[in-house]
């Protein structure tokens, strides 16, 4: 050990002295956590790590970093509105309030306030869902994967489900239709080919073992060219003639006609019900714009059978999400005001000109906060995401950062207390502003970036 190092070791405070000096950190993070962090820091310096000029400051930084949650809010400027890895739909204010109230106070979750007896968890949503979809009955589970699993298991355990080869999809995150069917105890009976399936294929596969016909929305891809699929109404007729139910997994499942936002039409849940599906499943946090949930609507006897399946207890949702989902569905009773109230609808409906004006306004502001970086407004294209309209894009606008390596800037933005996420296009980082609501917070965050 040279003289300099020895002197450094001598100056090193003890853990106790460091804790006394940094009382504010102890008040903020708790004695146990600060003691452990101080011990680690001092041990690292003794082992030869660089001696910080300000040990208290180094300790504070270390504690802040450890206290930061991965679930802290961030700016989703990726250009994908419903980003599965970023938590999909942002909830409406009404849904947030309902969830907070359900967290803070007791609620009549399974209690009937009229009779004073035990009530049912799903009764809160049943009325709204039947009103909004035209279905006889409805139930709710953890997510749409769970909805498909329990529906298949209830209708078809130990028997066969007929599915088109063009619909044996993988959604990502290990949701593969054949695997889900196997776990549900249903034997897959594939019909048709990848690109074409006809009514006669379904008819030819009907057998005494057939328990149901399954139709799956090919959410995240599109087959183009020489293709054929059997329309839902015709499939419903085939199922009815055979005396088996038709389960239609819509995936994203919208309750309203999206053409009101200038977006291509997706079949609505109401249409799927009206064309004769016996059960329809869809997600709560995709186009619907609510919390994670799997919604099942359809025939009363089949919903009753699902509710009686012991799996239902394992797949049920909690009161917090139930409250948020109910509040979200209520907004659909007034579709004209959805774009004001529902963030997903607002993001989809935002006019390109408005986003472009925002980009032009923010470009010089952003440049002023990032010395040495050139920022310009650019045209870009947003997508809806989460399996809704996979090949459809919405014209949008954003900020393009140049005179700096895109990956370095992207890393600096990810390291922010409130991270900013964009995408890289032709070597430059682009922030699509379609989903930017909090401009002031965004500029404040940008100013903290150290690329
Ligand atoms: C997204 C999707 C699912 C899975 O829904 P989650 O809510 O993510 O569980 C199932 N089927 C289809 C067709 C989908 O698009």
CSV table of C-alpha atoms and ligand atoms in Angstrom, one decimal:
chain,number,residue,atom,x,y,z
A,1,UNK,CA,0.0,0.0,0.0
A,2,UNK,CA,1.6,3.3,-1.0
A,3,UNK,CA,1.5,6.4,1.2
A,4,UNK,CA,-1.3,8.0,-0.7
A,5,UNK,CA,-3.6,5.0,-0.4
A,6,UNK,CA,-2.8,4.7,3.3
A,7,UNK,CA,-3.7,8.3,3.8
A,8,UNK,CA,-7.0,7.7,1.9
A,9,UNK,CA,-7.9,4.8,4.1
A,10,UNK,CA,-7.2,6.8,7.2
A,11,UNK,CA,-9.6,9.5,6.1
A,12,UNK,CA,-12.4,7.0,5.3
A,13,UNK,CA,-15.2,7.6,7.8
A,14,UNK,CA,-16.7,4.7,9.8
A,15,UNK,CA,-20.2,3.5,8.9
A,16,UNK,CA,-21.5,5.2,12.1
A,17,UNK,CA,-19.9,8.5,11.4
A,18,UNK,CA,-21.2,8.4,7.8
A,19,UNK,CA,-24.7,7.7,9.1
A,20,UNK,CA,-24.6,10.5,11.6
A,21,UNK,CA,-23.4,12.9,8.9
A,22,UNK,CA,-26.1,11.8,6.5
A,23,UNK,CA,-29.1,11.9,8.8
A,24,UNK,CA,-31.3,13.2,5.9
A,25,UNK,CA,-30.6,10.0,4.0
A,26,UNK,CA,-31.5,7.9,7.0
A,27,UNK,CA,-34.8,9.8,7.4
A,28,UNK,CA,-35.5,9.3,3.7
A,29,UNK,CA,-34.5,5.7,3.1
A,30,UNK,CA,-34.5,4.1,6.6
A,31,UNK,CA,-31.5,3.2,8.8
A,32,UNK,CA,-31.2,-0.5,7.7
A,33,UNK,CA,-31.0,0.3,4.0
A,34,UNK,CA,-28.5,3.2,4.5
A,35,UNK,CA,-26.3,1.2,6.8
A,36,UNK,CA,-26.0,-1.6,4.2
A,37,UNK,CA,-25.4,0.8,1.3
A,38,UNK,CA,-22.7,2.7,3.4
A,39,UNK,CA,-21.0,-0.6,4.3
A,40,UNK,CA,-20.9,-1.7,0.7
A,41,UNK,CA,-19.6,1.7,-0.5
A,42,UNK,CA,-16.8,1.8,2.1
A,43,UNK,CA,-15.8,-1.8,1.4
A,44,UNK,CA,-15.6,-1.1,-2.3
A,45,UNK,CA,-13.3,1.9,-1.6
A,46,UNK,CA,-11.1,-0.2,0.7
A,47,UNK,CA,-10.8,-2.8,-2.0
A,48,UNK,CA,-9.5,-0.1,-4.4
A,49,UNK,CA,-12.5,1.6,-6.0
A,50,UNK,CA,-12.0,5.3,-6.7
A,51,UNK,CA,-12.4,7.5,-3.7
A,52,UNK,CA,-15.3,9.8,-4.4
A,53,UNK,CA,-14.7,13.5,-3.5
A,54,UNK,CA,-18.0,13.5,-1.8
A,55,UNK,CA,-18.8,10.2,0.0
A,56,UNK,CA,-22.2,11.5,1.2
A,57,UNK,CA,-23.1,12.4,-2.4
A,58,UNK,CA,-22.0,9.1,-3.7
A,59,UNK,CA,-24.1,7.3,-1.1
A,60,UNK,CA,-27.1,9.4,-1.9
A,61,UNK,CA,-26.8,8.6,-5.6
A,62,UNK,CA,-26.5,4.9,-4.9
A,63,UNK,CA,-29.6,5.0,-2.6
A,64,UNK,CA,-31.7,6.9,-5.2
A,65,UNK,CA,-30.8,4.5,-7.9
A,66,UNK,CA,-31.7,1.5,-5.7
A,67,UNK,CA,-35.0,3.2,-4.6
A,68,UNK,CA,-36.1,3.8,-8.2
A,69,UNK,CA,-38.8,1.4,-9.4
A,70,UNK,CA,-38.8,-0.1,-12.8
A,71,UNK,CA,-42.5,0.7,-12.8
A,72,UNK,CA,-41.8,4.5,-12.5
A,73,UNK,CA,-43.7,6.6,-15.0
A,74,UNK,CA,-42.0,7.1,-18.4
A,75,UNK,CA,-42.8,8.9,-21.6
A,76,UNK,CA,-43.9,6.4,-24.3
A,77,UNK,CA,-42.9,8.2,-27.4
A,78,UNK,CA,-42.2,5.0,-29.3
A,79,UNK,CA,-45.0,5.6,-31.8
A,80,UNK,CA,-46.9,2.5,-30.5
A,81,UNK,CA,-50.0,3.6,-28.6
A,82,UNK,CA,-50.8,0.2,-26.9
A,83,UNK,CA,-47.3,-1.0,-26.2
A,84,UNK,CA,-47.5,-4.4,-24.4
A,85,UNK,CA,-44.0,-4.0,-22.9
A,86,UNK,CA,-44.9,-0.6,-21.6
A,87,UNK,CA,-48.2,-1.6,-20.0
A,88,UNK,CA,-50.7,-1.1,-22.8
A,89,UNK,CA,-53.6,1.2,-22.2
A,90,UNK,CA,-53.4,4.3,-20.0
A,91,UNK,CA,-56.5,4.5,-17.9
A,92,UNK,CA,-59.1,7.2,-18.0
A,93,UNK,CA,-59.2,9.6,-15.0
A,94,UNK,CA,-62.5,8.1,-14.0
A,95,UNK,CA,-61.0,4.6,-13.9
A,96,UNK,CA,-58.0,5.8,-11.9
A,97,UNK,CA,-60.3,7.4,-9.4
A,98,UNK,CA,-62.5,4.3,-9.1
A,99,UNK,CA,-59.4,2.1,-8.6
A,100,UNK,CA,-58.0,4.4,-5.9
A,101,UNK,CA,-61.3,4.4,-4.1
A,102,UNK,CA,-61.5,0.6,-4.3
A,103,UNK,CA,-58.0,0.4,-2.8
A,104,UNK,CA,-58.6,2.8,0.0
A,105,UNK,CA,-62.0,1.8,1.2
A,106,UNK,CA,-64.1,-1.4,1.6
A,107,UNK,CA,-66.5,-2.0,-1.3
A,108,UNK,CA,-69.5,-4.3,-1.8
A,109,UNK,CA,-67.4,-6.6,-4.0
A,110,UNK,CA,-69.3,-9.7,-3.3
A,111,UNK,CA,-72.1,-8.3,-1.3
A,112,UNK,CA,-75.6,-7.3,-2.4
A,113,UNK,CA,-76.5,-4.0,-0.9
A,114,UNK,CA,-80.2,-4.4,-1.7
A,115,UNK,CA,-80.7,-7.7,0.1
A,116,UNK,CA,-77.8,-7.7,2.5
A,117,UNK,CA,-76.7,-11.1,1.3
A,118,UNK,CA,-73.7,-12.4,-0.5
A,119,UNK,CA,-73.5,-11.1,-4.0
A,120,UNK,CA,-71.5,-11.8,-7.1
A,121,UNK,CA,-68.3,-10.2,-8.2
A,122,UNK,CA,-69.3,-10.0,-11.9
A,123,UNK,CA,-72.7,-8.6,-11.4
A,124,UNK,CA,-71.2,-5.1,-11.4
A,125,UNK,CA,-70.1,-5.5,-15.0
A,126,UNK,CA,-72.7,-7.8,-16.4
A,127,UNK,CA,-75.3,-5.1,-17.0
A,128,UNK,CA,-72.8,-2.8,-18.7
A,129,UNK,CA,-71.3,-5.5,-20.9
A,130,UNK,CA,-74.6,-6.9,-22.1
A,131,UNK,CA,-75.8,-3.3,-22.8
A,132,UNK,CA,-72.7,-2.5,-24.8
A,133,UNK,CA,-72.4,-5.7,-26.7
A,134,UNK,CA,-75.9,-7.0,-27.1
A,135,UNK,CA,-74.9,-10.3,-25.5
A,136,UNK,CA,-77.2,-12.2,-23.1
A,137,UNK,CA,-74.6,-12.4,-20.4
A,138,UNK,CA,-70.9,-11.7,-19.5
A,139,UNK,CA,-68.1,-12.6,-17.2
A,140,UNK,CA,-64.6,-11.4,-16.5
A,141,UNK,CA,-61.2,-13.0,-15.9
A,142,UNK,CA,-57.6,-12.0,-15.5
A,143,UNK,CA,-56.7,-11.4,-19.2
A,144,UNK,CA,-57.8,-12.5,-22.6
A,145,UNK,CA,-55.4,-15.5,-22.6
A,146,UNK,CA,-57.3,-16.7,-19.4
A,147,UNK,CA,-60.6,-16.0,-21.1
A,148,UNK,CA,-59.7,-18.3,-24.0
A,149,UNK,CA,-58.3,-20.9,-21.7
A,150,UNK,CA,-61.4,-21.1,-19.5
A,151,UNK,CA,-63.8,-20.9,-22.4
A,152,UNK,CA,-62.0,-23.7,-24.2
A,153,UNK,CA,-61.8,-25.8,-21.1
A,154,UNK,CA,-65.4,-25.3,-20.2
A,155,UNK,CA,-66.8,-26.1,-23.6
A,156,UNK,CA,-64.4,-28.7,-24.9
A,157,UNK,CA,-62.3,-30.6,-22.3
A,158,UNK,CA,-61.6,-34.1,-23.5
A,159,UNK,CA,-63.1,-33.4,-26.9
A,160,UNK,CA,-62.2,-31.5,-30.1
A,161,UNK,CA,-62.2,-27.9,-31.3
A,162,UNK,CA,-62.1,-27.2,-35.0
A,163,UNK,CA,-59.8,-24.3,-36.0
A,164,UNK,CA,-58.5,-23.0,-39.3
A,165,UNK,CA,-54.8,-23.5,-40.0
A,166,UNK,CA,-54.7,-19.8,-40.9
A,167,UNK,CA,-55.7,-18.9,-37.3
A,168,UNK,CA,-53.2,-20.9,-35.2
A,169,UNK,CA,-51.5,-17.8,-34.1
A,170,UNK,CA,-48.8,-16.9,-31.7
A,171,UNK,CA,-49.5,-13.6,-29.9
A,172,UNK,CA,-46.1,-13.2,-28.3
A,173,UNK,CA,-45.2,-13.6,-24.7
A,174,UNK,CA,-45.7,-17.4,-25.1
A,175,UNK,CA,-49.4,-17.2,-26.1
A,176,UNK,CA,-49.7,-19.8,-28.8
A,177,UNK,CA,-53.1,-21.0,-29.6
A,178,UNK,CA,-52.2,-24.7,-30.0
A,179,UNK,CA,-50.5,-24.6,-26.6
A,180,UNK,CA,-53.4,-22.9,-24.9
A,181,UNK,CA,-55.7,-25.5,-26.4
A,182,UNK,CA,-53.6,-28.4,-25.1
A,183,UNK,CA,-53.5,-26.9,-21.6
A,184,UNK,CA,-57.3,-26.5,-21.8
A,185,UNK,CA,-57.5,-30.2,-22.4
A,186,UNK,CA,-59.0,-29.7,-25.8
A,187,UNK,CA,-57.8,-31.6,-28.9
A,188,UNK,CA,-57.0,-29.4,-31.8
A,189,UNK,CA,-58.6,-30.3,-35.1
A,190,UNK,CA,-56.9,-28.2,-37.8
A,191,UNK,CA,-58.7,-27.5,-41.0
A,192,UNK,CA,-57.9,-25.8,-44.3
A,193,UNK,CA,-54.5,-24.4,-45.2
A,194,UNK,CA,-52.5,-21.4,-44.0
A,195,UNK,CA,-54.0,-19.1,-46.6
A,196,UNK,CA,-57.4,-20.6,-47.5
A,197,UNK,CA,-60.1,-22.3,-45.4
A,198,UNK,CA,-63.6,-23.0,-46.7
A,199,UNK,CA,-66.9,-23.8,-45.2
A,200,UNK,CA,-66.6,-27.4,-46.5
A,201,UNK,CA,-63.4,-27.8,-44.5
A,202,UNK,CA,-65.2,-27.1,-41.3
A,203,UNK,CA,-68.2,-29.2,-42.3
A,204,UNK,CA,-65.9,-32.1,-43.2
A,205,UNK,CA,-64.2,-32.0,-39.8
A,206,UNK,CA,-67.5,-32.2,-37.8
A,207,UNK,CA,-67.6,-35.4,-35.8
A,208,UNK,CA,-69.2,-36.8,-32.6
A,209,UNK,CA,-66.0,-35.7,-30.8
A,210,UNK,CA,-66.5,-32.1,-31.9
A,211,UNK,CA,-67.1,-29.8,-28.9
A,212,UNK,CA,-66.8,-26.4,-30.5
A,213,UNK,CA,-65.7,-24.4,-33.5
A,214,UNK,CA,-63.0,-21.7,-32.6
A,215,UNK,CA,-62.5,-18.6,-34.6
A,216,UNK,CA,-59.4,-16.5,-33.8
A,217,UNK,CA,-58.7,-13.0,-34.9
A,218,UNK,CA,-55.3,-13.0,-36.6
A,219,UNK,CA,-54.3,-10.0,-34.5
A,220,UNK,CA,-50.6,-9.4,-35.3
A,221,UNK,CA,-50.3,-10.4,-39.0
A,222,UNK,CA,-52.2,-10.3,-42.2
A,223,UNK,CA,-52.2,-12.8,-45.0
A,224,UNK,CA,-52.5,-11.1,-48.3
A,225,UNK,CA,-53.1,-12.4,-51.9
A,226,UNK,CA,-54.8,-15.7,-52.6
A,227,UNK,CA,-56.8,-16.0,-49.3
A,228,UNK,CA,-60.1,-17.2,-48.1
A,229,UNK,CA,-61.7,-17.4,-44.7
A,230,UNK,CA,-65.2,-18.3,-43.7
A,231,UNK,CA,-67.2,-15.2,-42.5
A,232,UNK,CA,-68.3,-15.3,-38.9
A,233,UNK,CA,-72.0,-15.4,-39.8
A,234,UNK,CA,-71.5,-18.5,-42.0
A,235,UNK,CA,-69.4,-20.2,-39.4
A,236,UNK,CA,-72.1,-19.5,-36.8
A,237,UNK,CA,-74.6,-21.2,-39.1
A,238,UNK,CA,-72.4,-24.3,-39.5
A,239,UNK,CA,-71.9,-24.5,-35.8
A,240,UNK,CA,-75.7,-24.1,-35.1
A,241,UNK,CA,-76.5,-26.9,-37.7
A,242,UNK,CA,-74.0,-29.1,-36.0
A,243,UNK,CA,-75.3,-28.2,-32.5
A,244,UNK,CA,-71.9,-27.1,-31.2
A,245,UNK,CA,-71.0,-23.6,-30.0
A,246,UNK,CA,-68.9,-21.1,-31.9
A,247,UNK,CA,-66.2,-19.3,-29.8
A,248,UNK,CA,-64.8,-16.2,-31.4
A,249,UNK,CA,-61.6,-14.9,-29.9
A,250,UNK,CA,-61.5,-11.3,-31.1
A,251,UNK,CA,-58.3,-10.4,-29.2
A,252,UNK,CA,-58.3,-6.6,-29.2
A,253,UNK,CA,-62.0,-6.4,-29.5
A,254,UNK,CA,-63.4,-2.9,-29.9
A,255,UNK,CA,-66.8,-1.8,-28.6
A,256,UNK,CA,-67.1,1.1,-31.2
A,257,UNK,CA,-66.6,1.5,-34.9
A,258,UNK,CA,-63.0,2.8,-35.2
A,259,UNK,CA,-63.8,4.6,-38.5
A,260,UNK,CA,-64.9,7.5,-36.3
A,261,UNK,CA,-61.2,8.0,-35.7
A,262,UNK,CA,-60.3,7.7,-39.3
A,263,UNK,CA,-59.0,4.2,-38.7
A,264,UNK,CA,-59.8,1.0,-40.7
A,265,UNK,CA,-62.8,-0.9,-39.4
A,266,UNK,CA,-62.2,-3.8,-37.0
A,267,UNK,CA,-65.2,-6.0,-36.2
A,268,UNK,CA,-66.9,-4.8,-33.0
A,269,UNK,CA,-67.8,-7.1,-30.2
A,270,UNK,CA,-71.5,-6.3,-30.9
A,271,UNK,CA,-71.1,-7.4,-34.5
A,272,UNK,CA,-69.4,-10.7,-33.5
A,273,UNK,CA,-72.3,-11.4,-31.1
A,274,UNK,CA,-75.0,-10.4,-33.7
A,275,UNK,CA,-73.5,-12.6,-36.4
A,276,UNK,CA,-74.1,-15.6,-34.1
A,277,UNK,CA,-71.0,-16.3,-32.0
A,278,UNK,CA,-72.0,-18.2,-28.9
A,279,UNK,CA,-69.1,-16.7,-26.9
A,280,UNK,CA,-66.8,-13.8,-27.7
A,281,UNK,CA,-63.5,-13.1,-25.8
A,282,UNK,CA,-61.5,-9.9,-25.8
A,283,UNK,CA,-58.9,-7.9,-23.8
A,284,UNK,CA,-59.6,-5.1,-21.3
A,285,UNK,CA,-56.3,-3.3,-22.0
A,286,UNK,CA,-56.1,-3.3,-25.8
A,287,UNK,CA,-58.5,-1.2,-27.9
A,288,UNK,CA,-60.9,-1.0,-25.0
A,289,UNK,CA,-58.5,1.2,-23.1
A,290,UNK,CA,-59.1,-0.2,-19.7
A,291,UNK,CA,-57.1,-2.3,-17.2
A,292,UNK,CA,-55.7,-5.8,-17.9
A,293,UNK,CA,-58.7,-8.1,-18.0
A,294,UNK,CA,-60.3,-10.8,-20.2
A,295,UNK,CA,-63.9,-10.3,-21.1
A,296,UNK,CA,-66.2,-13.1,-22.1
A,297,UNK,CA,-69.7,-12.3,-23.5
A,298,UNK,CA,-72.3,-14.6,-24.9
A,299,UNK,CA,-75.0,-17.2,-24.2
A,300,UNK,CA,-76.3,-17.3,-20.7
A,301,UNK,CA,-76.0,-21.0,-20.3
A,302,UNK,CA,-72.4,-21.0,-21.5
A,303,UNK,CA,-71.4,-18.1,-19.2
A,304,UNK,CA,-73.0,-19.9,-16.3
A,305,UNK,CA,-70.9,-23.0,-17.1
A,306,UNK,CA,-67.8,-20.9,-17.2
A,307,UNK,CA,-68.6,-19.3,-13.9
A,308,UNK,CA,-69.1,-22.8,-12.4
A,309,UNK,CA,-65.7,-23.9,-13.7
A,310,UNK,CA,-63.2,-24.2,-10.7
A,311,UNK,CA,-60.7,-22.4,-12.9
A,312,UNK,CA,-62.7,-19.3,-12.6
A,313,UNK,CA,-61.7,-18.8,-9.0
A,314,UNK,CA,-58.0,-19.0,-10.0
A,315,UNK,CA,-58.4,-16.6,-12.9
A,316,UNK,CA,-60.7,-14.0,-11.4
A,317,UNK,CA,-59.7,-10.4,-11.2
A,318,UNK,CA,-59.3,-8.2,-8.1
A,319,UNK,CA,-61.5,-5.4,-6.9
A,320,UNK,CA,-59.1,-2.7,-8.0
A,321,UNK,CA,-59.2,-3.7,-11.7
A,322,UNK,CA,-62.9,-4.5,-11.5
A,323,UNK,CA,-63.5,-0.9,-10.3
A,324,UNK,CA,-61.3,0.5,-13.1
A,325,UNK,CA,-63.0,-1.7,-15.7
A,326,UNK,CA,-66.5,-0.7,-14.7
A,327,UNK,CA,-65.6,3.0,-14.8
A,328,UNK,CA,-64.0,2.5,-18.3
A,329,UNK,CA,-67.0,0.7,-19.6
A,330,UNK,CA,-69.3,3.4,-18.3
A,331,UNK,CA,-67.5,5.9,-20.6
A,332,UNK,CA,-68.7,3.9,-23.6
A,333,UNK,CA,-72.3,4.8,-22.8
A,334,UNK,CA,-71.4,8.2,-24.2
A,335,UNK,CA,-69.2,7.5,-27.3
A,336,UNK,CA,-69.2,11.1,-28.4
A,337,UNK,CA,-67.1,12.1,-25.5
A,338,UNK,CA,-64.7,9.1,-25.5
A,339,UNK,CA,-61.9,11.1,-27.2
A,340,UNK,CA,-62.0,13.6,-24.3
A,341,UNK,CA,-62.1,11.0,-21.6
A,342,UNK,CA,-60.3,7.8,-22.8
A,343,UNK,CA,-56.6,8.2,-23.4
A,344,UNK,CA,-56.4,5.4,-25.9
A,345,UNK,CA,-59.2,7.0,-27.9
A,346,UNK,CA,-57.6,10.4,-27.6
A,347,UNK,CA,-54.3,9.1,-28.9
A,348,UNK,CA,-55.9,7.4,-31.8
A,349,UNK,CA,-58.0,10.4,-32.8
A,350,UNK,CA,-55.3,13.1,-32.5
A,351,UNK,CA,-55.1,14.9,-35.8
A,352,UNK,CA,-51.7,14.8,-37.6
A,353,UNK,CA,-51.7,18.6,-38.0
A,354,UNK,CA,-52.0,19.1,-34.2
A,355,UNK,CA,-49.1,16.7,-33.6
A,356,UNK,CA,-47.0,18.4,-36.3
A,357,UNK,CA,-47.6,21.8,-34.7
A,358,UNK,CA,-46.5,20.4,-31.4
A,359,UNK,CA,-43.4,19.0,-32.9
A,360,UNK,CA,-42.5,22.3,-34.5
A,361,UNK,CA,-43.1,24.1,-31.3
A,362,UNK,CA,-41.1,21.7,-29.2
A,363,UNK,CA,-38.1,21.2,-31.5
A,364,UNK,CA,-36.3,24.5,-30.6
A,365,UNK,CA,-37.2,24.0,-26.9
A,366,UNK,CA,-35.7,20.5,-26.9
A,367,UNK,CA,-32.5,21.8,-28.8
A,368,UNK,CA,-32.1,24.5,-26.2
A,369,UNK,CA,-32.0,21.8,-23.4
A,370,UNK,CA,-29.5,19.5,-25.2
A,371,UNK,CA,-26.4,21.5,-26.1
A,372,UNK,CA,-24.6,20.1,-29.2
A,373,UNK,CA,-27.6,18.1,-30.3
A,374,UNK,CA,-29.6,19.1,-33.4
A,375,UNK,CA,-33.4,18.6,-33.1
A,376,UNK,CA,-35.9,18.9,-35.9
A,377,UNK,CA,-39.6,18.2,-36.5
A,378,UNK,CA,-40.2,15.1,-38.7
A,379,UNK,CA,-43.1,13.2,-40.1
A,380,UNK,CA,-43.5,9.7,-38.8
A,381,UNK,CA,-46.1,7.0,-38.5
A,382,UNK,CA,-47.7,5.7,-35.3
A,383,UNK,CA,-49.2,2.3,-34.9
A,384,UNK,CA,-51.9,1.1,-32.6
A,385,UNK,CA,-50.2,-1.9,-31.2
A,386,UNK,CA,-51.3,-4.9,-29.1
A,387,UNK,CA,-52.5,-6.8,-32.1
A,388,UNK,CA,-54.9,-4.1,-33.3
A,389,UNK,CA,-54.7,-3.4,-37.0
A,390,UNK,CA,-51.2,-4.7,-37.4
A,391,UNK,CA,-50.6,-3.3,-40.9
A,392,UNK,CA,-52.4,0.0,-40.4
A,393,UNK,CA,-50.4,3.1,-39.5
A,394,UNK,CA,-51.5,6.6,-38.4
A,395,UNK,CA,-49.7,9.6,-39.9
A,396,UNK,CA,-47.9,11.4,-37.1
A,397,UNK,CA,-45.0,13.8,-36.3
A,398,UNK,CA,-42.1,13.8,-33.9
A,399,UNK,CA,-38.7,15.1,-33.0
A,400,UNK,CA,-35.6,13.8,-34.7
A,401,UNK,CA,-32.3,14.1,-32.9
A,402,UNK,CA,-29.0,14.3,-34.9
A,403,UNK,CA,-25.3,15.2,-34.4
A,404,UNK,CA,-25.2,12.5,-31.8
A,405,UNK,CA,-25.2,8.7,-31.9
A,406,UNK,CA,-28.8,7.4,-31.6
A,407,UNK,CA,-27.9,4.6,-29.2
A,408,UNK,CA,-26.0,6.9,-26.9
A,409,UNK,CA,-28.9,9.4,-26.7
A,410,UNK,CA,-31.4,6.6,-26.3
A,411,UNK,CA,-29.4,5.2,-23.4
A,412,UNK,CA,-29.2,8.7,-21.8
A,413,UNK,CA,-33.0,9.1,-22.1
A,414,UNK,CA,-33.6,5.6,-20.6
A,415,UNK,CA,-31.5,6.5,-17.6
A,416,UNK,CA,-33.6,9.6,-16.7
A,417,UNK,CA,-35.6,9.6,-13.5
A,418,UNK,CA,-38.6,9.7,-15.8
A,419,UNK,CA,-37.3,7.8,-18.9
A,420,UNK,CA,-38.1,8.9,-22.4
A,421,UNK,CA,-38.5,6.1,-25.0
A,422,UNK,CA,-38.5,6.6,-28.7
A,423,UNK,CA,-37.4,4.5,-31.7
A,424,UNK,CA,-34.4,4.6,-34.0
A,425,UNK,CA,-35.0,5.2,-37.7
A,426,UNK,CA,-32.2,5.5,-40.3
A,427,UNK,CA,-29.6,6.0,-37.6
A,428,UNK,CA,-31.5,8.8,-35.7
A,429,UNK,CA,-33.5,8.7,-32.6
A,430,UNK,CA,-37.2,9.7,-33.2
A,431,UNK,CA,-39.7,10.6,-30.5
A,432,UNK,CA,-43.2,10.3,-31.9
A,433,UNK,CA,-45.3,12.9,-30.1
A,434,UNK,CA,-48.7,11.3,-30.6
A,435,UNK,CA,-48.9,10.1,-27.0
A,436,UNK,CA,-47.3,13.2,-25.4
A,437,UNK,CA,-49.7,15.0,-23.1
A,438,UNK,CA,-47.4,16.5,-20.5
A,439,UNK,CA,-45.2,18.9,-22.5
A,440,UNK,CA,-43.7,20.7,-19.5
A,441,UNK,CA,-42.8,17.5,-17.7
A,442,UNK,CA,-41.2,16.2,-21.0
A,443,UNK,CA,-39.0,19.4,-21.4
A,444,UNK,CA,-38.0,19.2,-17.7
A,445,UNK,CA,-36.9,15.6,-18.2
A,446,UNK,CA,-35.0,16.3,-21.4
A,447,UNK,CA,-33.0,19.0,-19.6
A,448,UNK,CA,-31.8,16.3,-17.1
A,449,UNK,CA,-30.4,14.1,-19.9
A,450,UNK,CA,-26.6,13.7,-20.0
A,451,UNK,CA,-25.8,12.0,-23.3
B,1,LIG,C1,-54.0,-10.3,-27.4
B,1,LIG,C2,-54.7,-11.5,-27.8
B,1,LIG,C3,-54.8,-12.5,-26.8
B,1,LIG,C4,-54.3,-12.4,-25.5
B,1,LIG,O1,-54.9,-11.4,-24.7
B,1,LIG,P1,-54.2,-10.9,-23.4
B,1,LIG,O2,-55.2,-9.9,-22.9
B,1,LIG,O3,-52.9,-10.3,-23.8
B,1,LIG,O4,-54.1,-12.0,-22.5
B,1,LIG,C5,-55.5,-13.6,-27.2
B,1,LIG,N1,-56.1,-13.8,-28.5
B,1,LIG,C6,-55.9,-12.8,-29.4
B,1,LIG,C7,-56.5,-13.0,-30.7
B,1,LIG,C8,-55.2,-11.6,-29.1
B,1,LIG,O5,-55.1,-10.6,-30.0
